[in-house]
Every structure is written in C-alpha cells, then in structure tokens.
Amino acid sequence: MTDATLPAVSRSLWQDAWLRLRKNRAAVASAVVLAVLALVGIFGPMLSPHSHATIYQQYVRVAPSFEAYPKAEDILPGFEREMKRARLTGAEPVLEGSRLSVALTAGEKPIDPRVTRYFERSELFSAPQLDLAEDGMTGTLTVSVNRQYFILGTDNLGRDMLTRIMIGIRISLAIGLLASVMALIIGVAWGATAGYLGGRIDNVMMRIVDILYSLPFIFFVILLLVFFGRSLVIIFIAIGATEWLDMARIVRGQTLSLKRREFVQAAEALGATRRGILTRHIVPNLLGPVVVFVTLLVPKAILLESLLSFLGLGVQDPMTSLGLLISEGAQNMRGAAWQLIGPALTLTAILFALNFLGDGLRDSLDPKER
Amino acid sequence: MLSYTLRRLAGAIPTIFIIVTLTFFMIRLAPGGPFDLERPIDPLIMLNLQRAYGLDQPLWQQYLTYLGNLLQGDLGPSFARRDFTVNDLFAAGLPVSVMLGGLALGLAAVLGTFFGTIAALRQNSWLDYTIVALATFGITTPNFVVAPLLSLIFGVILGVLPAGGWSDADPRYWVLPIVTLALPQVAVIARLVRGATVEALRANHVRTARAYGLPARVVVGVHALRAALLPAVSYLGPTAAALMTGSVVVETIFGIPGIGRYFVQGALGRDYTLVMGTVVVIAIFVVVFNLLVDLAYAWLDPRVRYD
Amino acid sequence: MTDPVLSVRDLRVTFQTNDGPVQAVRGIGFDLGRGETLAIVGESGSGKSQAMMAVMGLLAANGKATGQAVYRDAQAGGRPVDLLALSDRQLNKVRGARITMIFQEPMTSLDPLYRIGDQLAEPLRYHRGLSKAAARPRILDLLRLVGIPEPERRIDSYPHELSGGQRQRVMIAMALANDPDILIADEPTTALDVTIQAQILTLLADLQKRLGMAIVFITHDLGIVRRFADRVAVMRAGEMVETGPAERLFTAPEHPYTRMLLDAEPEGRKEPPPAGAPELLTGRDVRVTFRIGGGLLKRGRDFHAVDGISMRLVQGQTIGVVGESGSGKSTLGRALLRLLPSTGRVAWLGRELPQGAQEMRPLRRELQLVFQDPFGSLSPRMTVGRILGEGLLIHEPDLSPADRARRAEAALVEVGLDPAMRNRYPHEFSGGQRQRIAIARTMILRPKLIVLDEPTSALDRSVQKQIVMLLRDLQGKHGLSYIFISHDLAVVRALSDYILVMRDGRVVEEGPTEMVFDAPREAYTRDLMAAALSRDRFGRLALG
C-alpha cells in the first residue's frame, strides 16, 4: 500500500487534538463557563456598585433578592428614625420616584440647617436638601432614597455577597493559575533533569521528592506562613511548592519513556547533542501530558487555597476568597443559608469546569484513552 | 511473606527517621514558641515553664531525648493541653478517627467498585455518562462544601440527622461524617475501576474467555474484574492512611473529637510534641497501609514477587 | 459429499469510528468442509481476522456483522444454525465447545492471574459440567497431547512462567479440550520465533490428522500455508479476491493480487563487492554487558548481550546478522556504532572509534542506523521535512533552510516518495512509507555504512520486497555498506554477501551467504532456515 492516498489537508497532532477538543461538548461548555467566570472575576468587582469591603450596617444578613433595598415598607420607618434623631417633626412624607420629601412643621427653635448631616450619614438616604422658610421655623426636606441591590444577599457584617464572590473568583483563579505556573516550572525542570540524566542523580532527586511527599501539605504551608508572614504571595508559593512534586514525577516518567523511544535513539544516531534532543524531541513530546496535567493542577491549587482559607490560614478579611466565604457561610448556615450556597456553588462550578476541560484535553491529546 | 513483611517494615525505619528529624528541626526553627500567649508572661514563670518541658537544653539534646522517648513509645507531654500527654490525646482521639475513616473506606470501596463496574459494563450508555458525571462532581466538590451542605440539608432543613456533634454510642451521629469522608473516595474509586474494567474488557485474555463460551458473569467476574481491581487496591493504601488519621475539615465542621485537628492546632500553637506525634502516627499509618496494599497486590497478581 | 461444516455468505463487518463507518469486510462467502484446512491469507487491514471474529461473535463493541455464517453441528444431526443470528447465550453453547479459536498473541491470550490448569478447566466445566477435579486428568492428557513437558508440574504454573511457544501450546490444548468441529487459528505463529513457528505448525498439522477437525488458518504469510492448507482464500481490502485448492492457487494463481503475494518473496542476489575493496569497519572481541537488577547498594547480575564478537566489513559489502530474538544481534549493531558502551576494539577506516559522544559526533554522518519500527523511529510532532533536515542541522549547520528543504526533497525522491510530502506528519503515512522516510533520513547525509536493524520485519510481505529492492538500489548507486540485522532469512539472503549467525551473544556460524545457506554446519542454523524459507517450509516436516 505504498501509494495509499493521503488526506488532502495535512494536520499536525496538535491540530488533530484541537479538532477533537472542539467536538467535545462538555469541554467546550466548560471552557465557555470558565471564560465567563474569569471575565466576571476580572471586571465584575469594578462594575459592581458595592466594594467588597463596604459595610452596610442597616443591611446585615439580608437575604438574596432582586428587589431593591431599602424595601418599600422599610423606607418610611427608616426616615422616621432619622427624623427622630435630627429632632425634626413633619407631616406625612411623600415618596415620588426615588425622592422623598416632607414638609417640616414648626418646633420650639428654628431648624438648624446642619440637620442634613443625619441624612447624609444614613445609608438609606443621600443628597438631602433643605428648603427653609424665611423664619427658619418650617421648610421642606427632600432626600434621595438609596436603592441598593443585594442579589445574593449580604454577610454578617452587611457586605454584598455578589461582590465578595466575584472577588473570591478573582483570587481563586489567580492563585490557581500562579501556583500552577510555579509548579509547572519547578516540576518540569526537576523532572526532566532527573529523567534525562538518570542513574544516581535521578535516584537522589526522586528520593527527595518522596520524602517531601510524605510530609503533610498543611505542615509546609503553616511553616511558610509562620516564617514569612501571611500574604497572598506566600500562599501561592506554598501551594506551588507542594504541587510541583506530582508534576516532577509525571515529567520524569514521561522523560524516561521518551528517552527509550526510537526517535530519540535515531536522533542520537544522527549525532544530535543532548541539548538538541531535549529541545527538539523530548520537550515537544512532553508538552501534551504536561498541558493536560496543568489543567488538572489548577483546580487542585484552587482547592488547596480554599482549604487554607477555610482553616483560617489563607487570605484575610476584608480580602476574601471562595474558601473563606464558604467557611463563613458554614458558620452561618442556620438562618443565612445563602451565605453558604452562593460561594459553594461558584467554587463547585469552577472546579467542575476545570476538571471537564482537563478530561477533554486528555481525551483529545491522547485518543487511545477513549 | 513473613520475611518480606519484616524487611519492608525495617526498610521504613530510615524514612520515618528522616521525616521525624526534618519535622523536628523545621518546627523548632519556626519563630515563636508554645508559651507565647497574647499577654507576655513573667520571665521567671517562662523560664520555669521552659525548664519543666526541657526547652532550656540545647536543641540537639532535646532532639536526642525526643528520639529516645519515641523509641519507648512515649510521645511526650502536650504543651498546649498541659494536663495531657500526647499519648493520652491519641488514645482518646485515634479510635474515633480510625472508626470513621475505616467505615468510610469500606463504604467507598464497595460503592466505588459497584458503580465503576456498572459504568464500564454499560460503556457509553446514559448510565455510564451519569456515573462519570456524578463521579467528577464527587471528586471536584471539596469536603468543606459537602460537609456544611449535608449538615444544612439533613440536619437543619430535614432534621433527620444531627447536624453536628458526637456520640460514641449513637450511630446517627456517625452518618454525615462518614458520608462526607466517603463521597470523594467513592468517586475516585468508581473512576479507577471503570477505567481499569474498560481496559480489562478489551484485554486479549478476556477475548479468550468470551471465545470459549464462558458465561458473561464468569468473563466479567472472574477474568475482567480481578485485573480491574488492581489499580483501586493500589489507591486504597494511601487513602486508608489519610482517612483513618482524621480530617481536619470534617472534624471541625461536625465537631468530632478525632485526631485530624491536632496537626493544625499543634502547628499553629507550636505544640511541638503534638505536631511530632501526629507526624509519627501518620507516617506509621502510611507505612503499614502501603505494606498491606503491596501484600494484597501480590496476593491478587501472581506475577508480583516478594523481593 | 457431505454438507460443509461452516458456510459463510455475504459476510459484512462495519465499524463505527469517529471518522464515520468503516467497512472492514465487504461481503465475503466461503464453505469449510469437515476436516478441511482452509487458509485465509491477506495483508494487514485486509479484514481476514475481523471476518472470523464476526463468526465467533467477538467483534469490538463498535463493530457489527451482517450476512450469514451457517454452522452444521454433526452432534446435533447436522442441523444448520446461523451463528450471526444467535444470542450470546446460545452462541456460548457453540463457541469454546464446537468451534474454538487460538490467537496471535500467546503472551496475552491467557489470563495472567490464574494457573493454566484452572483456565484449561473452564471450557470443560462450562460446556461439559465437569468439576475442577474431574477435569484434571483430561487437562493432563491435553497438555501431553500438545507436547508440554512435565504436564503434572506445568498444570499449576502461571502463564508468565511459560515461554511464548508453550503458551501457544496451552492455547491449542484449550482449543482441543471439547473435541471441536472447527478450530480457528488467527495468525498463531506470527509472534513467535521462527524455529518455534515451525514446531507449532507441525503440531497443528499433526493434531488435525489425528483428531480430524476442520481448521481455518488466518495468516499474512502465503508461504507457510502451502503444504498445510487444503484450500486457500486470498483477501484484500475486505474482499475475497481468489479462492481455490492450495495446489492450484500456488501453481496457477488467477488474480494479480495473489500473484503479487506469491511473488513477494524478495528475489535475486546481491552483487558481491569488488575484490580488494577497502576495509571499512572491523570489530575485535566486541562485548556488551548489561547489569540486571541491583539498586543503590545491591550489585546486580551481569548479562553478556554480546559476548566477544569479531567481524570485518569492506566497502560495498552487506553483512547479514541473523538470530532469534534475544540473540544479541541488535545490541551488536548499536555497539558497533558506539551507541552503547562496549569493550573490545571497533575500528573505522583503520582508526579506533572514540567512545565519547562528543568525539563520535562528526563520524555519525558516515555511520547511520535504520530502526525496525517505522512507527516509533519518527518523531510524531515533527514534519517529514524537519525530520529529514535534522541530520543536516547537526552536520552541515551552515546550510540555509531553503537548501535543507531542497536536500530533503531530493532525499524523498531518492526513496521513491513524493517530495510534496515534506510538510506532512509521520502519522499520515503507511508503514512502508515511513520506513522509506527513515531510510531517506540516513541517505540525506550520504553515509558510508548503514546498520539496518530489522528494517522490514514490521512490514507486510509485499512492502518488504519493495524496501529490499530500494535498499539494494541505493547500495548499488552509492556504494554503501550495510550491516543487515534480521531474523528473516529470505530477506537476509536477498541482501547479504556474508552472514553471521548469532545465538546467546556469540557467533555460532559465519561465512559467505551461499555457503551458509547451502551447507549450514550448525543444527541451530539449519533450524532457522528450515523454519524460515518458504520454499523449504514444511519440506522436512512429516506431513505424509
């Protein structure tokens, strides 16, 4: 069959893999979900009307709702409260759109124009306007009602859950990516060196990996945090520093098996240098398994960060992450289940999508598996 | 086999020694000490405390003392819980952790094998896809999400099980922790068994069995499944060790008096002996279960020899 | 004439793949008489195995068979049943009892986790209802019948404790356990060494004579069925192109494809190198030792893969190195090229070859190597152009990319490939094409010596012949010298001037090709030849 016809279009293995991946609906859907979540994580907090750190004391533990806060029935009592504080009396307040106005009735003293301060300080109202009569005894007070939306509710301090979740997505994805990149660099360098040099060096290098492996991960992290203080950088270094072990093992195994492959021997027979063999033959063929492993590494890193935050060793208030939010949610699930459900679902969705994408990549890069 | 077991156990001693040494010096070099309370203590009291626990001696001497005590099975007094020795703490907590972990492991092994086999036999059917999707879900959902959700659903909303707490006598308190511990393992084992079974069903010797007209139950049960269980068996070793030494998350959320929390608490509070004790216990579990797994593997696969 | 025991009509096998349905068998039909031996011959991908897998209900899950396969069971009064229409449960009454099968892969066809006695007992237990204990004497008889030494001991062995040939004997024993009407043998000898192949074939022929079952013998090698088969069916691309009595088919083939297959044995002899040709490579007392086992502290055992071999190669000469697997012939080839550490002397053009990789590098362009497996020896992520250009990159780093491309195209033309294939990837080519690319990769450097390590064993017979011709052409054109390593004596004979016969790392016999072939001194050499050369195949077997 020497003259077997070839397909009209030449495709490299990468192109083949890409085509297979595009056919995998679950993987494509996961990629879309991840892209959306990433955009939400990056731009969401900027577009949100609330900052993740803003505390609304009036809106502590409010439930998720598409209705605006303050709710209609809460506006007047809130207004009455401020009126009382300002020692003002008035007729029935009138609500038109978002403007609330009241005709002030006369008291014993003239109205002090500084009473607007009480309304400025309130989270319910803004832009107070006082039109006093000539004698300063009566007038009209007009304030804007601040309509706040807390689609996913607020936490125990009265912070918007949606914004906090978006920040959590940002932190989780960032740590996942950064830690994976770090694990990738250390792991590939370590594993490829051990695998390619082989012999005693390999033995020693892998024994080190084995020993580090048997130390509990948390121990590492706690030590690092204790030594260098708590910071995001340390957290991602700690995660990267534990995750590279797996990567090193995988890369070493691949390198060892690639070294025995005939095309590497063929290159040796051609007189290729070690460097040439590594760059032209070993690394390009390592890329497939490494790419697959990295996509599975990102969710692991995210999980670890969440676990650390859950244990109170990760990011600190007012900064937040999904793990921290889940931890807080778990403490408040009686009566404020939304605090748990929102971040839990988000984290699960991220991990689920990453895993499906990784599986899809593996299937498309290594069609034998199917 | 006996000599193999003994040789393996002897071979584990250097590993445990290295781990103990590394941990000892790492935790000791970390800044802070067990008696650094928020309020500064009177220096004289501090000195007495340190003397009482031998912390005033040179580090290498403390190390040798610790090693000596360790060889006699004495893990030392706890720094944070002054009335207890580390041995006392483990004697109280370890049975709880081992029981929960063991039950979770058994549940995971049975369910995982069952679902994995079913999925493989019905490969590419809706049942297969459902099991694989659920397994992915089980693997990806972290236990600190599962635990509060289970507690919320069954404990708070439905109220059929205790949402937390512990009772040695009342198995209703055990259910949610065991399920939480088992869930991800069910998923992993199901995926492992599925993959291995699919591969085994394609193996040449299974084709031989089919070609010789053996009933389907023999082809699958005798010839495919035994080979398919091998990867799951390898996986069970480290998993058993991890499950039986307790989970900090599950113990925290459900409030279980196991040993899973000791490590984090010990490391944060510089309870040196507690940290060391946990490391030693974990290392022993890992060694023992890896050995058990290798023995089981050799029993299942005659090609493996003891050497 | 009685009814045929098996009649296949319009059998089609279709596989659902990612690239759409693929028809592996396209409507074939044949009859198998009682006690008859039918050989189904075809090259890889001809659908010969899938056709019989379909009859046995053993297709992969994505495969589907249509048509008829009517089996007439003499025990059931010759009542015809269509095997393709049976449920699995019904089929299980037939397969393993009335129709049995042995496979190509003796190493993996037995379950590695069970003793062979237990596995042999299974067909007896499930078809005859025997208990394990009751089956034991029958199993011992069967093992004796297929020539397993010490059956009482072997019955409790695990498959990995047996050699490949013994495992195939166990498979045959299993096939015979229930006195079948039909035995399907799917390439039963392909994975075995040539001398073992002959033993297995003899055993099958002998058993058939004694037990009288019909045999369907599936093979890619027309040569080995000549004396063995009563009738031969030739398959190509899912169709049967020719069927007929063996004698007729071999003497007067009708279809051109059959003629091509018959013709596929490499023919002709190589011109000997001119007298007084300069000496290229000499080896004296070359030894390669591997350490087996051992660890950080433990010393392993030494294994002498090449155990003191001396040889001399002149320009234009081909030395054939033959031997069974594990004889050390590939190791010798690599040691001569200094790709493995060795002791002893290896001189190139009178100068000792250096041991260091650095010092060897400039010499590599003159000393080249072609591998057995054309699927593994080409880097899967590089285009053919880059694969061919790699040697130039190393040895002529000054060439411009355009020059390298031109040289690559010229090399492709030289090995008979379209130069436009430069931009393709290896996985897009067939095995023969890849081997041509591998040869082009060496030729582009204009070497003086090429070590050919079984370059044809992974290829179909007809492709083998083309590669042999190509190698001979290139040698004539460029005055190349070859060290040709192979277990296939037909190919060796067509290419070599001089032959080394290796066994256990030593040369047991050597001499000019004709002399070794016409008057082999060693029994080992005679065995190799008897088994390997089709014109003599079965020549000495007592088939009556």
Coordinates of C-alpha atoms in Angstrom, one line a residue, chain C residues 266-271 316 318 411 413-417 436 439 443 447 450 452 464-482 484 494-496:
Chain C
P266 CA 12.5 -11.0 -2.2
E267 CA 14.4 -12.4 -5.1
G268 CA 17.7 -12.1 -6.7
R269 CA 21.1 -11.9 -5.1
K270 CA 23.3 -9.0 -4.4
E271 CA 26.4 -8.4 -6.5
G316 CA 30.1 -2.1 -0.7
T318 CA 26.5 -6.3 3.3
A411 CA 16.1 12.5 -0.5
V413 CA 12.6 11.4 -4.5
E414 CA 15.5 9.1 -4.0
V415 CA 13.5 6.7 -1.8
G416 CA 10.6 6.9 -4.2
L417 CA 8.3 9.3 -2.3
R436 CA 11.2 4.9 3.3
I439 CA 15.9 5.5 5.0
M443 CA 20.6 8.9 3.0
P447 CA 26.7 7.9 4.8
I450 CA 24.1 1.9 7.4
L452 CA 19.7 -1.8 9.3
Q464 CA 9.1 -5.8 2.4
K465 CA 10.0 -6.7 -1.1
Q466 CA 9.8 -3.0 -2.2
I467 CA 12.0 -2.0 0.7
V468 CA 14.6 -4.7 0.0
M469 CA 14.7 -3.6 -3.7
L470 CA 15.1 0.0 -2.6
L471 CA 17.9 -0.8 -0.3
R472 CA 19.7 -2.8 -3.0
D473 CA 19.3 0.0 -5.5
L474 CA 20.7 2.6 -3.1
Q475 CA 23.6 0.4 -2.3
G476 CA 24.4 -0.1 -6.0
K477 CA 24.1 3.6 -6.7
H478 CA 26.1 4.9 -3.7
G479 CA 28.5 2.1 -3.0
L480 CA 27.0 1.8 0.5
S481 CA 27.9 -0.9 3.0
Y482 CA 25.2 -2.5 5.2
F484 CA 21.7 -6.1 8.0
A494 CA 18.5 -11.4 -0.9
L495 CA 20.6 -8.7 0.5
S496 CA 23.8 -10.1 2.1

